[in-house]
Short mmCIF file of C-alpha atoms in Angstrom, two decimals:
data_model
loop_
_atom_site.label_atom_id
_atom_site.label_comp_id
_atom_site.label_asym_id
_atom_site.label_seq_id
_atom_site.Cartn_x
_atom_site.Cartn_y
_atom_site.Cartn_z
CA MET A 9 225.13 205.96 253.48
CA GLY A 10 221.56 205.31 252.02
CA ILE A 11 220.34 208.80 253.30
CA ASP A 12 217.13 209.79 252.33
CA PRO A 13 216.06 212.93 249.95
CA GLY A 14 213.92 215.04 252.25
CA GLY A 15 212.80 215.54 255.86
CA ILE A 16 212.47 213.34 259.29
CA ASP A 17 211.80 209.98 258.71
CA PRO A 18 208.51 208.72 261.29
CA SER A 19 210.60 206.27 262.81
CA ALA A 20 213.44 209.06 264.15
CA GLN A 21 213.39 209.33 267.87
CA VAL A 22 213.63 213.72 267.69
CA HIS A 23 213.74 215.16 271.19
CA ALA A 24 211.07 217.98 272.10
CA SER A 25 213.16 220.57 272.70
CA ALA A 26 215.58 219.65 269.93
CA ILE A 27 215.75 222.65 266.98
CA ILE A 28 216.07 220.84 262.89
CA GLU A 29 215.79 223.56 260.96
CA GLU A 30 213.96 223.12 257.87
CA GLY A 31 215.66 221.13 255.51
CA ALA A 32 218.08 219.03 257.16
CA VAL A 33 217.56 215.46 256.49
CA ILE A 34 216.99 212.47 259.53
CA GLY A 35 217.14 209.07 258.04
CA PRO A 36 215.44 205.84 259.78
CA ASP A 37 216.43 205.29 263.06
CA CYS A 38 217.63 207.79 264.33
CA LYS A 39 217.24 209.84 267.73
CA ILE A 40 218.53 213.80 268.91
CA GLY A 41 218.39 213.98 272.03
CA PRO A 42 217.79 217.19 273.49
CA PHE A 43 218.82 221.07 273.74
CA THR A 44 220.30 219.50 270.01
CA LEU A 45 220.81 222.00 266.76
CA VAL A 46 220.86 220.46 263.68
CA GLY A 47 221.49 222.55 260.48
CA PRO A 48 219.29 223.25 257.00
CA LYS A 49 222.05 221.72 255.21
CA VAL A 50 223.00 218.42 257.76
CA ARG A 51 221.84 214.73 256.55
CA LEU A 52 221.43 212.13 258.75
CA ALA A 53 222.10 208.69 257.38
CA SER A 54 219.87 205.82 259.60
CA GLY A 55 220.47 204.81 263.01
CA VAL A 56 222.91 207.84 263.48
CA GLU A 57 222.29 208.88 267.71
CA LEU A 58 223.27 212.44 268.52
CA LYS A 59 223.36 212.97 272.80
CA SER A 60 222.38 215.82 274.34
CA HIS A 61 223.42 219.56 273.36
CA VAL A 62 225.38 218.58 270.25
CA VAL A 63 225.91 221.16 267.67
CA ILE A 64 225.93 219.56 263.60
CA THR A 65 225.33 222.50 261.25
CA GLY A 66 227.04 222.88 257.64
CA ASP A 67 226.67 221.43 254.36
CA THR A 68 226.99 217.98 256.46
CA THR A 69 226.56 213.99 256.03
CA ILE A 70 227.11 211.57 259.18
CA GLY A 71 227.05 208.35 258.05
CA GLU A 72 225.15 205.09 259.96
CA ASP A 73 224.96 204.31 263.24
CA THR A 74 227.11 207.47 264.03
CA ILE A 75 226.51 208.18 267.96
CA VAL A 76 227.98 211.81 268.41
CA PHE A 77 228.41 212.86 272.27
CA PRO A 78 227.47 216.02 273.66
CA PHE A 79 228.57 219.46 273.26
CA ALA A 80 230.73 218.79 269.95
CA VAL A 81 230.71 221.08 267.44
CA ILE A 82 229.96 219.65 263.95
CA GLY A 83 231.11 221.11 261.13
CA GLU A 84 231.17 225.02 261.87
CA ILE A 85 233.49 227.35 259.07
CA PRO A 86 236.95 226.43 259.32
CA GLN A 87 239.38 228.10 261.65
CA ASP A 88 240.50 230.01 258.62
CA LEU A 89 240.75 233.92 258.49
CA LYS A 90 240.76 233.14 254.38
CA PHE A 91 237.80 231.07 254.40
CA GLY A 92 234.85 233.33 253.06
CA GLY A 93 231.80 231.69 253.16
CA GLU A 94 232.84 230.06 249.98
CA ALA A 95 229.88 226.17 249.34
CA THR A 96 232.19 223.67 250.89
CA ARG A 97 230.99 220.57 253.07
CA LEU A 98 232.31 218.11 255.38
CA GLU A 99 231.55 214.78 255.40
CA ILE A 100 231.54 211.40 257.81
CA GLY A 101 231.39 208.10 257.61
CA ALA A 102 229.80 205.13 259.03
CA ARG A 103 230.06 204.17 262.84
CA ASN A 104 231.75 206.71 264.32
CA ARG A 105 232.37 208.01 267.21
CA ILE A 106 232.55 211.10 267.92
CA ARG A 107 233.05 211.98 271.88
CA GLU A 108 232.66 215.06 274.00
CA HIS A 109 233.66 218.86 272.75
CA VAL A 110 235.30 217.43 269.73
CA THR A 111 235.17 219.69 266.48
CA MET A 112 235.34 218.90 262.85
CA ASN A 113 235.50 221.79 260.54
CA PRO A 114 234.35 221.28 256.48
CA GLY A 115 236.55 222.50 253.23
CA THR A 116 238.21 224.70 251.90
CA ALA A 117 238.08 226.11 248.33
CA GLY A 118 241.86 226.25 248.49
CA GLY A 119 242.31 223.06 250.08
CA GLY A 120 239.37 220.91 247.46
CA GLY A 121 236.12 221.50 249.61
CA VAL A 122 236.13 218.84 251.30
CA THR A 123 237.02 217.28 255.18
CA LYS A 124 236.03 213.73 255.15
CA ILE A 125 236.14 211.47 257.64
CA GLY A 126 235.91 207.32 257.29
CA ASP A 127 234.08 204.57 259.20
CA ASP A 128 234.37 203.53 262.58
CA GLY A 129 236.73 205.65 263.60
CA LEU A 130 236.68 206.48 267.47
CA PHE A 131 237.67 210.22 268.87
CA MET A 132 237.91 210.83 272.19
CA ALA A 133 237.03 214.05 274.05
CA GLY A 134 238.19 217.32 273.28
CA CYS A 135 239.83 216.34 269.79
CA HIS A 136 240.04 218.96 267.28
CA VAL A 137 239.80 217.51 262.89
CA ALA A 138 240.63 220.94 260.85
CA HIS A 139 239.69 221.80 257.34
CA ASP A 140 240.71 220.01 253.85
CA CYS A 141 241.68 216.96 256.27
CA GLN A 142 241.68 213.57 255.11
CA ILE A 143 240.42 210.78 257.94
CA GLY A 144 240.57 206.94 257.13
CA ASN A 145 239.39 204.27 258.46
CA HIS A 146 239.69 202.88 261.83
CA VAL A 147 241.70 205.64 262.94
CA ILE A 148 242.35 206.78 267.01
CA LEU A 149 242.57 209.66 268.00
CA VAL A 150 243.25 210.22 271.73
CA ASN A 151 241.96 212.95 273.69
CA ASN A 152 242.50 216.53 272.82
CA VAL A 153 244.82 215.30 269.82
CA ALA A 154 244.76 218.59 267.51
CA VAL A 155 244.53 217.86 263.75
CA ALA A 156 246.43 220.93 261.61
CA GLY A 157 244.24 221.50 258.29
CA HIS A 158 245.13 219.47 254.96
CA CYS A 159 246.29 216.43 256.18
CA GLN A 160 245.97 212.64 255.81
CA ILE A 161 245.33 210.25 258.54
CA ALA A 162 245.48 206.55 256.52
CA ASP A 163 243.65 203.95 257.60
CA GLN A 164 244.10 202.48 261.53
CA VAL A 165 246.57 205.46 262.43
CA ILE A 166 246.35 205.76 266.12
CA ILE A 167 247.01 208.63 267.97
CA GLY A 168 248.15 209.05 271.02
CA GLY A 169 246.23 212.24 273.79
CA LEU A 170 248.28 216.01 273.59
CA SER A 171 249.36 215.47 269.63
CA GLY A 172 249.21 217.48 267.15
CA ILE A 173 249.68 217.19 263.53
CA HIS A 174 251.05 220.29 261.79
CA GLN A 175 249.24 220.94 258.64
CA PHE A 176 249.51 219.37 255.00
CA VAL A 177 251.74 215.83 257.23
CA ARG A 178 250.75 212.93 255.58
CA ILE A 179 250.28 209.80 258.76
CA GLY A 180 250.62 206.08 256.64
CA ARG A 181 248.76 203.55 257.53
CA GLY A 182 248.82 201.75 260.72
CA ALA A 183 251.76 204.54 262.24
CA ILE A 184 251.25 205.12 265.70
CA ILE A 185 251.82 208.82 267.67
CA GLY A 186 253.05 208.31 271.27
CA ALA A 187 250.68 211.00 273.96
CA LEU A 188 251.97 214.59 273.26
CA SER A 189 253.72 214.44 270.24
CA MET A 190 254.92 217.03 268.07
CA VAL A 191 254.85 215.69 264.66
CA THR A 192 255.43 218.33 262.08
CA SER A 193 256.82 215.60 259.48
CA ASP A 194 255.29 212.79 257.38
CA VAL A 195 254.67 210.23 258.89
CA VAL A 196 256.19 206.89 256.70
CA PRO A 197 253.76 203.50 257.37
CA HIS A 198 252.94 201.00 260.00
CA ALA A 199 255.35 203.63 261.98
CA LEU A 200 256.34 203.70 265.83
CA VAL A 201 256.74 207.82 266.78
CA GLN A 202 257.65 209.16 269.91
CA GLY A 203 258.78 212.55 271.69
CA PRO A 204 258.03 216.07 272.31
CA ARG A 205 259.47 216.69 268.65
CA GLY A 206 258.16 213.75 266.60
CA GLU A 207 261.10 211.36 266.03
CA LEU A 208 260.54 208.49 263.80
CA ASP A 209 261.44 205.48 266.33
CA GLY A 210 261.05 201.76 264.69
CA LEU A 211 257.59 200.37 264.03
CA ASN A 212 254.61 199.77 265.36
CA LEU A 213 255.32 196.13 265.90
CA VAL A 214 252.25 195.78 268.61
CA GLY A 215 250.13 197.00 265.97
CA LEU A 216 251.09 194.46 263.06
CA LYS A 217 250.88 191.45 264.92
CA ARG A 218 247.30 192.34 266.15
CA ARG A 219 246.13 192.15 262.44
CA GLY A 220 248.02 189.91 262.18
CA VAL A 221 250.92 190.36 260.15
CA ASP A 222 252.88 187.69 258.52
CA ARG A 223 256.26 187.27 260.33
CA ALA A 224 258.29 186.80 257.32
CA ASP A 225 256.59 190.48 256.98
CA ILE A 226 257.77 192.06 260.01
CA THR A 227 260.99 190.53 259.57
CA ALA A 228 260.65 191.94 255.98
CA MET A 229 259.86 195.83 257.21
CA ARG A 230 262.77 195.80 260.22
CA ALA A 231 264.92 195.38 257.50
CA ALA A 232 263.89 197.56 255.54
CA PHE A 233 263.65 200.33 258.03
CA LEU A 234 267.02 199.68 259.56
CA MET A 235 267.98 200.01 255.36
CA LEU A 236 266.54 203.94 255.90
CA LYS A 237 268.33 203.78 258.99
CA GLN A 238 271.83 203.43 257.87
CA GLY A 239 272.03 202.94 254.17
CA GLU A 240 274.28 205.06 252.15
CA GLY A 241 272.71 208.27 249.78
CA SER A 242 269.84 211.09 251.33
CA PHE A 243 266.35 209.31 252.51
CA GLN A 244 264.76 209.79 249.38
CA GLU A 245 268.20 207.43 247.51
CA ARG A 246 267.90 204.85 249.48
CA ALA A 247 263.49 204.61 249.14
CA GLN A 248 264.24 203.88 245.57
CA ARG A 249 266.99 201.00 246.41
CA LEU A 250 264.90 200.16 248.19
CA SER A 251 261.95 199.93 245.80
CA GLU A 252 264.01 198.00 242.73
CA GLU A 253 264.13 194.99 245.88
CA ALA A 254 261.30 194.81 247.50
CA ASP A 255 259.80 191.61 247.83
CA SER A 256 256.93 192.54 250.60
CA ASP A 257 253.92 194.11 250.05
CA TYR A 258 253.79 196.37 253.34
CA VAL A 259 257.77 197.00 252.47
CA ARG A 260 256.24 198.34 248.79
CA GLU A 261 253.20 200.09 250.41
CA MET A 262 256.22 202.24 252.45
CA VAL A 263 258.23 202.94 249.71
CA ALA A 264 255.15 204.23 247.63
CA PHE A 265 254.64 206.12 250.48
CA ILE A 266 257.78 208.11 250.78
CA LEU A 267 258.05 208.52 246.61
CA GLY A 268 255.42 210.20 246.49
CA ASP A 269 254.16 213.78 247.10
CA SER A 270 254.91 215.50 250.11
CA ASP A 271 254.46 219.05 251.31
CA ARG A 272 256.20 218.23 254.91
CA GLY A 273 259.30 215.80 253.77
CA PHE A 274 259.26 213.33 256.21
CA LEU A 275 260.40 212.31 260.22
CA THR A 276 263.43 209.91 259.23
CA PRO A 277 264.96 207.05 261.74
CA SER A 278 267.68 208.85 264.37
#
């Protein structure tokens, strides 16, 4: 992340009303706004901007050129009654946009000890990322999304506003979750989920086309989705058969996700 070993870089701009606790590392060209608090174990890479009234605490690292907007609270202790003050971390990647009133918590000993946020994400106002989550790159959480503990959200996922993600849920790459959805089971890559109880409702065709996915791969995924929906045997058995027949990398990705370890089961086609 290009984080210097100590202190406040001379090129950083720190407002006179901000509090930078001893031990914090503020990298080159950082901007710290008025009434912002930076804790003693925080490390900011170059170009990070904390606007006014931001709280960054705990053992938290933030990657280069990330911007945190007013009233966000990043790195405060997990909302988990089992947390006993053990040393855990929050790692946030580069070029993220963390909007107003967002909260992100570090990990817990029982969940691996680290919450990790990738690069180039957009976390809109009021979002919450709980302890031990693993969030990929280019992820968008729309306003007031709540992601519970231990969730895994892969690259290029979009979660619509006011949605809730149950603890331990995995959401595969490129999936899109409609607004006002409650997702209680794993979501396969490139899927479309919508409805109050989060039903699997097809593929994220708009996202696939925007990313320039080849028409042959989209056709193969449509056929795979239909087989998962209507084929013989259980959902896992249908996925196993697909693994033996798949000739598209996107279908193989979907099958590998289904056949991987899951703590929640899967949303299956209705």
